[in-house]
CSV table of N, CA, C and O in Angstrom, one decimal:
chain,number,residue,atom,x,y,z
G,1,UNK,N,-46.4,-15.7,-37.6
G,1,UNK,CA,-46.4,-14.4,-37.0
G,1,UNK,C,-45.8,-13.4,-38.0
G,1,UNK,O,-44.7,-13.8,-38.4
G,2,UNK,N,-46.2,-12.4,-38.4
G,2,UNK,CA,-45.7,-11.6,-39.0
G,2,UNK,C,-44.9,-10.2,-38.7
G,2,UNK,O,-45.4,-9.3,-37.9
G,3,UNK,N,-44.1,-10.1,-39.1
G,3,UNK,CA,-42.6,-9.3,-38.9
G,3,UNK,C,-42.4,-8.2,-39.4
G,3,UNK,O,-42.0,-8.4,-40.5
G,4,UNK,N,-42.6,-6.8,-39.1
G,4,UNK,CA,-43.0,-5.5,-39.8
G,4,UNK,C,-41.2,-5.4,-39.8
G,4,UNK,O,-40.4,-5.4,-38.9
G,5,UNK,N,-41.3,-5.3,-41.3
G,5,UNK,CA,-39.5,-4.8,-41.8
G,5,UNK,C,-39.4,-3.2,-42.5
G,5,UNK,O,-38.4,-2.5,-42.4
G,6,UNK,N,-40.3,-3.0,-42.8
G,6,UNK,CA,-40.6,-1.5,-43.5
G,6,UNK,C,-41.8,-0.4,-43.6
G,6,UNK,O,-43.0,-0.7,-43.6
G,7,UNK,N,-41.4,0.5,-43.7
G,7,UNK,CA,-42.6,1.5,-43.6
G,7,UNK,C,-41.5,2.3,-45.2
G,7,UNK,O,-40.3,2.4,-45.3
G,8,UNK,N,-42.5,2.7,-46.0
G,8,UNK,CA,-42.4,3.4,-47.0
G,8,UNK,C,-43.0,5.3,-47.1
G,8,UNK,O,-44.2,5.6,-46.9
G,9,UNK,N,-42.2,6.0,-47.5
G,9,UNK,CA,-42.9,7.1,-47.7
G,9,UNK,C,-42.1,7.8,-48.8
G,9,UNK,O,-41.0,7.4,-48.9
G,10,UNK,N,-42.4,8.8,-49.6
G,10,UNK,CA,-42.4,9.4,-51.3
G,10,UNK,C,-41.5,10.6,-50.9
G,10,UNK,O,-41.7,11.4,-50.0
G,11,UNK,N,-40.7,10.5,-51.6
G,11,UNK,CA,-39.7,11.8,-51.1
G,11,UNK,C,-39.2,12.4,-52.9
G,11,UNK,O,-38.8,11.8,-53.9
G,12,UNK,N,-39.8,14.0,-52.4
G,12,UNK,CA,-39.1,14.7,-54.0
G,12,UNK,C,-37.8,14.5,-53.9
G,12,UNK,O,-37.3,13.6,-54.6
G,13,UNK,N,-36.7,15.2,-52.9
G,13,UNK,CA,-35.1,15.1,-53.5
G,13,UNK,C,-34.2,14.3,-52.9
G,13,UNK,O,-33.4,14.8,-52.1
G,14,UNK,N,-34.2,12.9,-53.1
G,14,UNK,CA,-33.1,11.7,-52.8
G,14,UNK,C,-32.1,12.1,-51.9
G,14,UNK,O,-31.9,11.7,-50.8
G,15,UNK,N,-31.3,13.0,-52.6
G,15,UNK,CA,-30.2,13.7,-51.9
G,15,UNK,C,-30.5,14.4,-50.4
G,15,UNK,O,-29.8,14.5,-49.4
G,16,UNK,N,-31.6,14.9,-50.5
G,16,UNK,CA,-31.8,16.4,-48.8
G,16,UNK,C,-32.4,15.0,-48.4
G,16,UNK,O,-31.8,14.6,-47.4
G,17,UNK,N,-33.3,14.1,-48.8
G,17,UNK,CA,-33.6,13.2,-48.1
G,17,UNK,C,-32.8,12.2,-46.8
G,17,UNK,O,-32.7,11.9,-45.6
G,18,UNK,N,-32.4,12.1,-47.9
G,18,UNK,CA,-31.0,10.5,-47.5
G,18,UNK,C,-29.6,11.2,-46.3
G,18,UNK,O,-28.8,10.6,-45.7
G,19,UNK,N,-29.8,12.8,-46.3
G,19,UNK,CA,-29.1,13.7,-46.0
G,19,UNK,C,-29.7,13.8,-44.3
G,19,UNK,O,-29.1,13.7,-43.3
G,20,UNK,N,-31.1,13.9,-44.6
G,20,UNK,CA,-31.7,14.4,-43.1
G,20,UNK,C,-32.0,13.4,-42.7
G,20,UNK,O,-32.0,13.7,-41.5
G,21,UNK,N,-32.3,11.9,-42.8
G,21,UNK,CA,-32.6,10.9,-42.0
G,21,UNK,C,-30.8,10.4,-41.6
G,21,UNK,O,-30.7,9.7,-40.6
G,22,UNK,N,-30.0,10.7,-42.2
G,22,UNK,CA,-28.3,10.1,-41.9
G,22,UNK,C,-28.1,11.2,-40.6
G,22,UNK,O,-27.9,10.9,-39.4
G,23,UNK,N,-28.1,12.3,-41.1
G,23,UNK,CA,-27.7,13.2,-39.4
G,23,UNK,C,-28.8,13.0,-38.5
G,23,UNK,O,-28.6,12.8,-37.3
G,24,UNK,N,-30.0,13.1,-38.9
G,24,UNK,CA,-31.4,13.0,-37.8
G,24,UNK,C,-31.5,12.1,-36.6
G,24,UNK,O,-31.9,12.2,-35.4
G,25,UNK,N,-31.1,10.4,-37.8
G,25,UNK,CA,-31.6,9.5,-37.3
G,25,UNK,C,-30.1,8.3,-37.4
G,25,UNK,O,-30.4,7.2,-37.2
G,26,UNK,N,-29.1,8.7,-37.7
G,26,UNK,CA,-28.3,7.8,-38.0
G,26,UNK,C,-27.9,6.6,-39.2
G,26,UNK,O,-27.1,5.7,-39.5
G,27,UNK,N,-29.6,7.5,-39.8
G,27,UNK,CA,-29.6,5.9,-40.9
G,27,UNK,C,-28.8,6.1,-42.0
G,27,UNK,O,-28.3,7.2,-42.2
G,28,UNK,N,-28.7,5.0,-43.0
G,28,UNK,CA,-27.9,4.8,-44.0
G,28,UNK,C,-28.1,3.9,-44.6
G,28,UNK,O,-28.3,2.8,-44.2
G,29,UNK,N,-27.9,4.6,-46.5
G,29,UNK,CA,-28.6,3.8,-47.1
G,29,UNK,C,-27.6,2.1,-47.5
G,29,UNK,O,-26.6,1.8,-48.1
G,30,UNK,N,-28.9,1.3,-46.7
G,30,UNK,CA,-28.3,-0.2,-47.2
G,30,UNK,C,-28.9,-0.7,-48.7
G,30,UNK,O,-28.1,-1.4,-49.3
G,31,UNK,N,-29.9,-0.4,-49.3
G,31,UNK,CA,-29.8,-0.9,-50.8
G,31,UNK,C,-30.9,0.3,-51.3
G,31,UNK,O,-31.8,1.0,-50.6
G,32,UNK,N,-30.6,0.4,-52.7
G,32,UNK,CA,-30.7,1.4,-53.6
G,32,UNK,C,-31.3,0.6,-54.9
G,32,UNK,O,-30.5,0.1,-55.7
G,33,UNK,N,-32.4,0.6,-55.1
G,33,UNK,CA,-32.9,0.1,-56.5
G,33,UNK,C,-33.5,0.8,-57.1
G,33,UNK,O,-34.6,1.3,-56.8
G,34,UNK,N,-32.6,1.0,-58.4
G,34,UNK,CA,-33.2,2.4,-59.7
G,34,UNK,C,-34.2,1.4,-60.7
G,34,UNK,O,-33.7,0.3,-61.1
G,35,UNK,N,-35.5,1.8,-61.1
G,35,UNK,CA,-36.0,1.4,-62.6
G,35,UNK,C,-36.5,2.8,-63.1
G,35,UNK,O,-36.3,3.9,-62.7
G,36,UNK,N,-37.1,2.4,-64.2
G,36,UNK,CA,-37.5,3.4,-64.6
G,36,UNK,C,-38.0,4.7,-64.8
G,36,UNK,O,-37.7,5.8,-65.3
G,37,UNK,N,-39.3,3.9,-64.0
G,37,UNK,CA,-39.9,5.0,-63.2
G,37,UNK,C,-39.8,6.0,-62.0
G,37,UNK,O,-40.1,7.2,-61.7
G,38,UNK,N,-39.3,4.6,-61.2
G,38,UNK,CA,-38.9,5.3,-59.6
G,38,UNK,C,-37.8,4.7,-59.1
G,38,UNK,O,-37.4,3.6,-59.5
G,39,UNK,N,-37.2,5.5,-57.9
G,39,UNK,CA,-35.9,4.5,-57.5
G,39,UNK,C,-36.7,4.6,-55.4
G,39,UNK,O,-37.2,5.4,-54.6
G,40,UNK,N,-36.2,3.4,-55.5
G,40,UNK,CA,-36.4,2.6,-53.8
G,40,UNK,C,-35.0,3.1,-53.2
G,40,UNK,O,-34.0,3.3,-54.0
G,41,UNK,N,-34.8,3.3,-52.2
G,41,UNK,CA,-33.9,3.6,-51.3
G,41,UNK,C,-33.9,3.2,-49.8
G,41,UNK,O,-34.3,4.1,-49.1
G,42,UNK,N,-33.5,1.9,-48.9
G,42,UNK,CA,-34.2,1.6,-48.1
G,42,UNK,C,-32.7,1.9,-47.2
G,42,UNK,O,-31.6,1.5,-47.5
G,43,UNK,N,-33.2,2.7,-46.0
G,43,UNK,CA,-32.5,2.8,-44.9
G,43,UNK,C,-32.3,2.6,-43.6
G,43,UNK,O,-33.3,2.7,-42.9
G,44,UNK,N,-31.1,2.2,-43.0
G,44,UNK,CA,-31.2,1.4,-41.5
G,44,UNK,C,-29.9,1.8,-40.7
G,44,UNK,O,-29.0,2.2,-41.3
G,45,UNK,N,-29.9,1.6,-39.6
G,45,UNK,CA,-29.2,1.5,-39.1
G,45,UNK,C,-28.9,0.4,-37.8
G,45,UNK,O,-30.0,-0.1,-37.5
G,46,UNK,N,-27.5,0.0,-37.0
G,46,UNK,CA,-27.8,-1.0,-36.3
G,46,UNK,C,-28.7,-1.1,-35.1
G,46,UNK,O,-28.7,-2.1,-34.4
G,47,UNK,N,-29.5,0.0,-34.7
G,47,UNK,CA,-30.4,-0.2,-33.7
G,47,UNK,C,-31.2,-0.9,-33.9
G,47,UNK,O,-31.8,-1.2,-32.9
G,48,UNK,N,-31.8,-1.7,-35.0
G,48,UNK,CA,-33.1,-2.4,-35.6
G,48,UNK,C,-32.9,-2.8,-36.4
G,48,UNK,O,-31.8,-2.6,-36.9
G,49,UNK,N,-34.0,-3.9,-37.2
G,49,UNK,CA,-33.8,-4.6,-38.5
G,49,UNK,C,-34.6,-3.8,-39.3
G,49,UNK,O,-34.2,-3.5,-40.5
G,50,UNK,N,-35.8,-3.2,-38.8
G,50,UNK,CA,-36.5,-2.4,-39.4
G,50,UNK,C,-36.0,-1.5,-40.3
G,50,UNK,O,-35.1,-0.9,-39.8
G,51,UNK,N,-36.3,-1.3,-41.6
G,51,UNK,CA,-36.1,0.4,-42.9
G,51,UNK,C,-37.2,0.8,-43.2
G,51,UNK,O,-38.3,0.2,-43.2
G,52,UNK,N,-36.7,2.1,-43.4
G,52,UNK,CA,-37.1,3.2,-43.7
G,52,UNK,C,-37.3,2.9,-45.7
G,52,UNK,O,-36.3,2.7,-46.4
G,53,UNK,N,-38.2,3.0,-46.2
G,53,UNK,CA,-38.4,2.9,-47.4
G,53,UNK,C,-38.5,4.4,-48.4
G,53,UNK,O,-39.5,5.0,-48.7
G,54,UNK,N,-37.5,4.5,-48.8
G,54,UNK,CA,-37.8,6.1,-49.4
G,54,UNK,C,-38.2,5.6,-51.0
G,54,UNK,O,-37.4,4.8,-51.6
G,55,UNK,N,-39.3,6.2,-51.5
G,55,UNK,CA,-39.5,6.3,-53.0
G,55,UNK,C,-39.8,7.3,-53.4
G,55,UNK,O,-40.7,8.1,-53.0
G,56,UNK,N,-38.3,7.4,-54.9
G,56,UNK,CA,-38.4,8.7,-55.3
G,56,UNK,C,-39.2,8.3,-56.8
G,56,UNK,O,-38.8,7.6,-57.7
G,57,UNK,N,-40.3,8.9,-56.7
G,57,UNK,CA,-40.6,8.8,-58.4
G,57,UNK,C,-40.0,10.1,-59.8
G,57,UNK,O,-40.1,11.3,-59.8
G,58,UNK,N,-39.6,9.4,-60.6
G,58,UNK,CA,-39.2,10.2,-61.3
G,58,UNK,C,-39.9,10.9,-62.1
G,58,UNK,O,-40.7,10.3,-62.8
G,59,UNK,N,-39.6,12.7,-62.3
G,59,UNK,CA,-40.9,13.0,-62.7
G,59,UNK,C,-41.5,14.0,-62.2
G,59,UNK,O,-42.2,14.8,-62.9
G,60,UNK,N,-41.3,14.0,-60.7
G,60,UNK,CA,-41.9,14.2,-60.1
G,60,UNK,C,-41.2,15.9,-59.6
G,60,UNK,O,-40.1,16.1,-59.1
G,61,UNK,N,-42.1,16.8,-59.9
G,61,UNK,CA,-41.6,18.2,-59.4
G,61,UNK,C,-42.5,18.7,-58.3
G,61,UNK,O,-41.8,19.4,-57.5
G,62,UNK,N,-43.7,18.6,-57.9
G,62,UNK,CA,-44.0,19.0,-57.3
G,62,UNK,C,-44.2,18.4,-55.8
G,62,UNK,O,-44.1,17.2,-55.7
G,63,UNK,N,-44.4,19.1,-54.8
G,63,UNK,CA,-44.0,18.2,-53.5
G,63,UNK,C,-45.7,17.5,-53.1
G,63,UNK,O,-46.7,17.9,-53.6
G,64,UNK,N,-45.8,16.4,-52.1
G,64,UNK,CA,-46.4,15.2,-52.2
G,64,UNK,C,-47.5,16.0,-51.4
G,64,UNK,O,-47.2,16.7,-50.4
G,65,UNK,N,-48.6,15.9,-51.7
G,65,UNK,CA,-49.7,16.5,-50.5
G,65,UNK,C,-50.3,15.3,-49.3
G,65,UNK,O,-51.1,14.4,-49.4
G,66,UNK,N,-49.5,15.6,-48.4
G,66,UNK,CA,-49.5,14.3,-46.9
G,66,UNK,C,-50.8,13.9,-46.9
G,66,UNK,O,-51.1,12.8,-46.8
G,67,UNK,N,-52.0,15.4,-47.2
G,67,UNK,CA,-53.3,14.9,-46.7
G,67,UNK,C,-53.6,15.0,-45.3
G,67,UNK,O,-53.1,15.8,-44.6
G,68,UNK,N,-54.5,14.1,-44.8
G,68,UNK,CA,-55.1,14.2,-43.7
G,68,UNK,C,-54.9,12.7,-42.8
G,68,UNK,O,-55.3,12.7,-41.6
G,69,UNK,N,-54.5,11.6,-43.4
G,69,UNK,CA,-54.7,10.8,-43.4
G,69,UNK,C,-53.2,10.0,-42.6
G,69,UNK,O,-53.3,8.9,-42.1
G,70,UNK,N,-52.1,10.6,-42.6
G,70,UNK,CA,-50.5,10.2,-42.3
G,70,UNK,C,-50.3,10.9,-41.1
G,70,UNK,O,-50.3,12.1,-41.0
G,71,UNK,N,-50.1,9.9,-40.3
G,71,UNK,CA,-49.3,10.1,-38.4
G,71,UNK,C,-48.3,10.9,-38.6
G,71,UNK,O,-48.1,12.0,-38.9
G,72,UNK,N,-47.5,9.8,-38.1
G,72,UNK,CA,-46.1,10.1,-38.0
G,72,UNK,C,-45.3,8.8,-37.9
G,72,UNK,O,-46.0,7.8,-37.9
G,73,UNK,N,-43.8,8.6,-37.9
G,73,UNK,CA,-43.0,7.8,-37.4
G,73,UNK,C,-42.4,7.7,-36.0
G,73,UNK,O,-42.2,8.8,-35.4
G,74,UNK,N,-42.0,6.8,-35.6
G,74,UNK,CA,-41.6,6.7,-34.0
G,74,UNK,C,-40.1,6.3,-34.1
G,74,UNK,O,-39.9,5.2,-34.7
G,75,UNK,N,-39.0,7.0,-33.5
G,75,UNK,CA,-38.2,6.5,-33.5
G,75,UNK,C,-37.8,6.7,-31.5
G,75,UNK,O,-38.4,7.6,-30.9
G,76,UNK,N,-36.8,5.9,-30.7
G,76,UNK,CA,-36.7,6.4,-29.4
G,76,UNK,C,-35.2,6.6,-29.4
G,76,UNK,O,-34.5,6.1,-30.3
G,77,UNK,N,-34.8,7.3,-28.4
G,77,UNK,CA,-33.4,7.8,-28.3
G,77,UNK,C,-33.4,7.3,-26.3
G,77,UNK,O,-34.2,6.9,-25.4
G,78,UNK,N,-32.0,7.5,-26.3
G,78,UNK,CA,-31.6,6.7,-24.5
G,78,UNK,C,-31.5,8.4,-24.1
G,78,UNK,O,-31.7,8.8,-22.9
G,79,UNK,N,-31.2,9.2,-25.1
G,79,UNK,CA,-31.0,10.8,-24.1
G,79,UNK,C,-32.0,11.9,-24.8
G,79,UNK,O,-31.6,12.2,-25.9
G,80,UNK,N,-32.8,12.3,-24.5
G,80,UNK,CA,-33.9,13.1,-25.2
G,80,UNK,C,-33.3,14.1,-25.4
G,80,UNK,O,-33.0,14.5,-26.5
G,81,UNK,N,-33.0,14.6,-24.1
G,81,UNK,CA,-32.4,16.5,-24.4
G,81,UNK,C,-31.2,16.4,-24.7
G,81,UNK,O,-30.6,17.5,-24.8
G,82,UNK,N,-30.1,15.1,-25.0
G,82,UNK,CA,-28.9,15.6,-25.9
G,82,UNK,C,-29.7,15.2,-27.3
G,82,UNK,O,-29.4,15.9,-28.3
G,83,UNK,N,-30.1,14.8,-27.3
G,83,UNK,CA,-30.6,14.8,-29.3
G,83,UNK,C,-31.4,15.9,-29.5
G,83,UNK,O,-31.2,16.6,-30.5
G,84,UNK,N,-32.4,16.3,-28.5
G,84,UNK,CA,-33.3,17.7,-29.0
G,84,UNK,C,-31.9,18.9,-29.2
G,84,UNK,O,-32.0,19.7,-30.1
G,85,UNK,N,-30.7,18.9,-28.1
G,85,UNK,CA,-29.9,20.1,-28.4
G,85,UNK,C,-29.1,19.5,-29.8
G,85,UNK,O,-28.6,20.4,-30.5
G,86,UNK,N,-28.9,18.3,-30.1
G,86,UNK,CA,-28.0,18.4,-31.2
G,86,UNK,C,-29.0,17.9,-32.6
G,86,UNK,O,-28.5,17.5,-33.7
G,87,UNK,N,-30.1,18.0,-32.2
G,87,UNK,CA,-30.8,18.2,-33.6
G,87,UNK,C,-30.9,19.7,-33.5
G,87,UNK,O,-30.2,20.3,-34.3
G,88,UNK,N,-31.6,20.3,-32.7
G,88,UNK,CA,-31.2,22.4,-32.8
G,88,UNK,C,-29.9,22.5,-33.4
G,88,UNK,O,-30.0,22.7,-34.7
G,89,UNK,N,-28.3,22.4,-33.0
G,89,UNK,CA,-27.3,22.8,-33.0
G,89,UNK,C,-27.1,22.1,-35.3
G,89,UNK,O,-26.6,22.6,-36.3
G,90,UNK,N,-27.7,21.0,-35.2
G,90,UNK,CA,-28.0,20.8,-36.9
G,90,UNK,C,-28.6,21.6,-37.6
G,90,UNK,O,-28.2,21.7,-38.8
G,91,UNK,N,-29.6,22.3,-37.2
G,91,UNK,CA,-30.6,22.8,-37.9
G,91,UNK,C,-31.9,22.6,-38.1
G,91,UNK,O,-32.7,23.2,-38.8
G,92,UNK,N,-32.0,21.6,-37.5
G,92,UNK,CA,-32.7,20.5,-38.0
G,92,UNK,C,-34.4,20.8,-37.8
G,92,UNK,O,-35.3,20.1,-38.3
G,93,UNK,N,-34.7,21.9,-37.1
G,93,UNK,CA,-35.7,22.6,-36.4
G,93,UNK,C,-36.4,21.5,-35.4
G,93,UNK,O,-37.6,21.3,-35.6
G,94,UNK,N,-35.8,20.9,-34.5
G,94,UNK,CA,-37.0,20.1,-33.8
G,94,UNK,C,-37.9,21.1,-33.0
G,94,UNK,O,-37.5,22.2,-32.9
G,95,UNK,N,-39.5,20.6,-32.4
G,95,UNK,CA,-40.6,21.1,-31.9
G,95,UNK,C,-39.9,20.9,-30.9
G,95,UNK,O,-38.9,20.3,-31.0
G,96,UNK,N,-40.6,21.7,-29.0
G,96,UNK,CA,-40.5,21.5,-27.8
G,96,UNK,C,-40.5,20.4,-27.0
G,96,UNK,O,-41.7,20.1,-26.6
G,97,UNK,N,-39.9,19.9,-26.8
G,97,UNK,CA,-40.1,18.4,-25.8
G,97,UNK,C,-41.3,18.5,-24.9
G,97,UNK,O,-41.3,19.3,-23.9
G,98,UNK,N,-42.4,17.6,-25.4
G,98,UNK,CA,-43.2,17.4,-24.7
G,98,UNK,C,-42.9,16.3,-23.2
G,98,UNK,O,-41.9,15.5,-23.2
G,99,UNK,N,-43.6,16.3,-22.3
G,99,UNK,CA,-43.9,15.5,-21.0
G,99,UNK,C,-45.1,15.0,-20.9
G,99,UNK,O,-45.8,15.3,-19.9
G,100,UNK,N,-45.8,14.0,-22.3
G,100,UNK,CA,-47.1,13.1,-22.2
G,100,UNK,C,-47.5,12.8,-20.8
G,100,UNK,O,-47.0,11.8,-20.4
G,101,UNK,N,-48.4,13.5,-20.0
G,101,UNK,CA,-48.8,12.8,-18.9
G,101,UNK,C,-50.2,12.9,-18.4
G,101,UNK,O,-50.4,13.5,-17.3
G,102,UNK,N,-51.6,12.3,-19.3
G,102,UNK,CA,-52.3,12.3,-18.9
G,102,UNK,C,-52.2,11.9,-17.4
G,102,UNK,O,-51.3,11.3,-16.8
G,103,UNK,N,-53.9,12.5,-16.6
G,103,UNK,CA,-53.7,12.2,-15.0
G,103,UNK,C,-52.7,12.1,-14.2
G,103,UNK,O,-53.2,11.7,-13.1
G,104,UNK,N,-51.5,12.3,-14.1
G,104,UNK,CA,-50.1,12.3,-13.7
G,104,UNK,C,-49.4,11.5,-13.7
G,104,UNK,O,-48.4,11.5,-13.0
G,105,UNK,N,-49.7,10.6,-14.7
G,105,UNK,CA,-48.9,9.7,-15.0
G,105,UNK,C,-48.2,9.7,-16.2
G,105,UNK,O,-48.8,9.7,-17.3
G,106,UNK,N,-46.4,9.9,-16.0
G,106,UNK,CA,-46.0,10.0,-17.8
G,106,UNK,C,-46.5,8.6,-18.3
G,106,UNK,O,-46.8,7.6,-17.7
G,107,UNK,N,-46.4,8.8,-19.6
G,107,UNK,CA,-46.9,8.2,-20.8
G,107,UNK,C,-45.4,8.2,-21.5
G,107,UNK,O,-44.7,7.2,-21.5
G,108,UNK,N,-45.1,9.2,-22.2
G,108,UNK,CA,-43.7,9.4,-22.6
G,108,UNK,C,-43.3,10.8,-22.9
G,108,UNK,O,-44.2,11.5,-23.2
G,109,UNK,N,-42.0,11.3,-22.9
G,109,UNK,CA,-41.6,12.3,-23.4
G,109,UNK,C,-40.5,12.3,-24.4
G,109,UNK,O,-39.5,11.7,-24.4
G,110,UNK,N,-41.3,13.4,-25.3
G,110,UNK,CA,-40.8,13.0,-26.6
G,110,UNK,C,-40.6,14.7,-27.3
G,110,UNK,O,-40.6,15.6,-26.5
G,111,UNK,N,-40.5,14.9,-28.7
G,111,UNK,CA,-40.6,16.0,-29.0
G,111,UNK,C,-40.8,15.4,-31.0
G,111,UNK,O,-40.5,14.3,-31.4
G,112,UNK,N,-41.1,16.3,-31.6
G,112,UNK,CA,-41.6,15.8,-33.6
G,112,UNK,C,-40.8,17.0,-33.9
G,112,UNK,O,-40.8,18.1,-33.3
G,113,UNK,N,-39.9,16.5,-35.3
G,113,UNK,CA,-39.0,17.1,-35.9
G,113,UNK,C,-40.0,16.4,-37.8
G,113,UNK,O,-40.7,15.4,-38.1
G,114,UNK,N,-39.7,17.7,-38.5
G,114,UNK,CA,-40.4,17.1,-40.0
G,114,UNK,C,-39.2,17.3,-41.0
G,114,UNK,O,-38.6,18.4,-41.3
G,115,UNK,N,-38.9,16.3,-41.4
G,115,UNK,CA,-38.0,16.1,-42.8
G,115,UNK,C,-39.1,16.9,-43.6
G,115,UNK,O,-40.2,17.5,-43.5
G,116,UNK,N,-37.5,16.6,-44.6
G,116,UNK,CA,-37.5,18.0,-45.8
G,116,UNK,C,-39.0,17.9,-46.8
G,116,UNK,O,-39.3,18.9,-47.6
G,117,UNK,N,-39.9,16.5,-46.6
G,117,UNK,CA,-40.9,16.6,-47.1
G,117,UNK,C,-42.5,17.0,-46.4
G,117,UNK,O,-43.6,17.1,-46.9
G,118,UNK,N,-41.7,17.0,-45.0
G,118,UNK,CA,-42.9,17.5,-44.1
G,118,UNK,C,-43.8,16.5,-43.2
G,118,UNK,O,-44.9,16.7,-42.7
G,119,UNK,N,-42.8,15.0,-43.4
G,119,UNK,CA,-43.5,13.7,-42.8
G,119,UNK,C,-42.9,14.7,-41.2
G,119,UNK,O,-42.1,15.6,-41.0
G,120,UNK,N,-43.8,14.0,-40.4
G,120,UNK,CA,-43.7,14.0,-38.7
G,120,UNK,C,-42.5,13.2,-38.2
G,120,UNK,O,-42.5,12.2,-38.9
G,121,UNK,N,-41.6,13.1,-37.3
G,121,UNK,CA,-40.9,12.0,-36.6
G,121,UNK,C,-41.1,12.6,-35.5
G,121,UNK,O,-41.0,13.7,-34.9
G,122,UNK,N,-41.6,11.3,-35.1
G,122,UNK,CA,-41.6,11.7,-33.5
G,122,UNK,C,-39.9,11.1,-32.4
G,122,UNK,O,-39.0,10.5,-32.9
G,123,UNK,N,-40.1,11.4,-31.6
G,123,UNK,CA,-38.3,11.0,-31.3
G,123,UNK,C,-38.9,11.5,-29.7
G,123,UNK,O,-39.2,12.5,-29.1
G,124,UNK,N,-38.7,10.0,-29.6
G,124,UNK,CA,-38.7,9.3,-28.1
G,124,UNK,C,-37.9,9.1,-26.9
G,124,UNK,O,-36.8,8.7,-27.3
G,125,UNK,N,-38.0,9.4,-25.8
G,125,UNK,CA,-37.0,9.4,-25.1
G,125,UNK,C,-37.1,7.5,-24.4
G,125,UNK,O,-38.1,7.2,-23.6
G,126,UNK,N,-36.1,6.6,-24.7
G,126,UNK,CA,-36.4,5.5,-24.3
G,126,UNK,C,-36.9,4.9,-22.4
G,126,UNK,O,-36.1,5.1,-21.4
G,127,UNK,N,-37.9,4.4,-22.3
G,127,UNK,CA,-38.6,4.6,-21.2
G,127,UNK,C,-40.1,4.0,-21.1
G,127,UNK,O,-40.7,3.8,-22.1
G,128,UNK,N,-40.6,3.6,-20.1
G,128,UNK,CA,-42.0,2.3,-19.7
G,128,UNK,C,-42.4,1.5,-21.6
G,128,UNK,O,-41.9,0.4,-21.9
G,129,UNK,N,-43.1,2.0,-22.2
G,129,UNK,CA,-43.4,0.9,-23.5
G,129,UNK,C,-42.9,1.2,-24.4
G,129,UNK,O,-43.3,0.6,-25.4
G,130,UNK,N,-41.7,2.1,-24.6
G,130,UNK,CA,-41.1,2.9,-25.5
G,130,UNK,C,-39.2,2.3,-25.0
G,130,UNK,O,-38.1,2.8,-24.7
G,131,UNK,N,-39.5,1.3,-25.1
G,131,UNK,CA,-37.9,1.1,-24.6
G,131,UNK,C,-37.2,0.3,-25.9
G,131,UNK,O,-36.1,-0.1,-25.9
């Protein structure tokens, strides 16, 4: 059976990176591998075994074009609207807390905040398949 441990995405500045997933999301960097070309930076925290894979390539000045093709990430939280007010009170610009409910049934409520490179996070309020 196979075991999803990481998701990777390209980040220009290590620093605002590693900055906005630690206040955003709690995480922190568990290993750091520099080569030449590019350095890996994979982050976690104890809610999961799952990281976050940041690669910075070196070199690299201009910012990454997402394209058309890249979702988002899912992370869930136990209190929606204390994290929506203390991501605002960060800066952090989160979007409006949505209430997913096709036909009247929630689905989930959630709200998408975008790091400093303009990936999506979605941020879940823990609840029916989202727990």
């Amino acid at each position: 059976m196979a075991k999803a441990i990481h998701s990777m995405i390209r980040v220009l500045d290590e620093e605002k990176s590693v900055a906005f997933y630690r206040d955003a999301f709690g995480l922190e960097v568990a290993d750091r591998l520099d080569f030449t070309d590019f350095t890996l930076v994979y982050l976690s925290n104890s809610e999961t075994a799952f990281e976050l894979e940041l690669t910075v390539n070196k070199g690299q000045s201009e910012p990454y074009d997402l394209g058309n093709g890249y979702g988002h990430l899912a992370v869930s939280v136990d209190n929606l609207e204390a994290e929506h007010a203390r991501f605002e009170a960060a800066g952090l610009a989160p979007r409006a807390i949505v209430e997913f409910a096709p036909d009247g049934k929630l689905v989930g409520k959630f709200f998408f905040v975008a790091d400093p490179d303009g990936y999506q996070i979605e941020v879940l309020e823990r609840s029916g398949r989202f727990l």
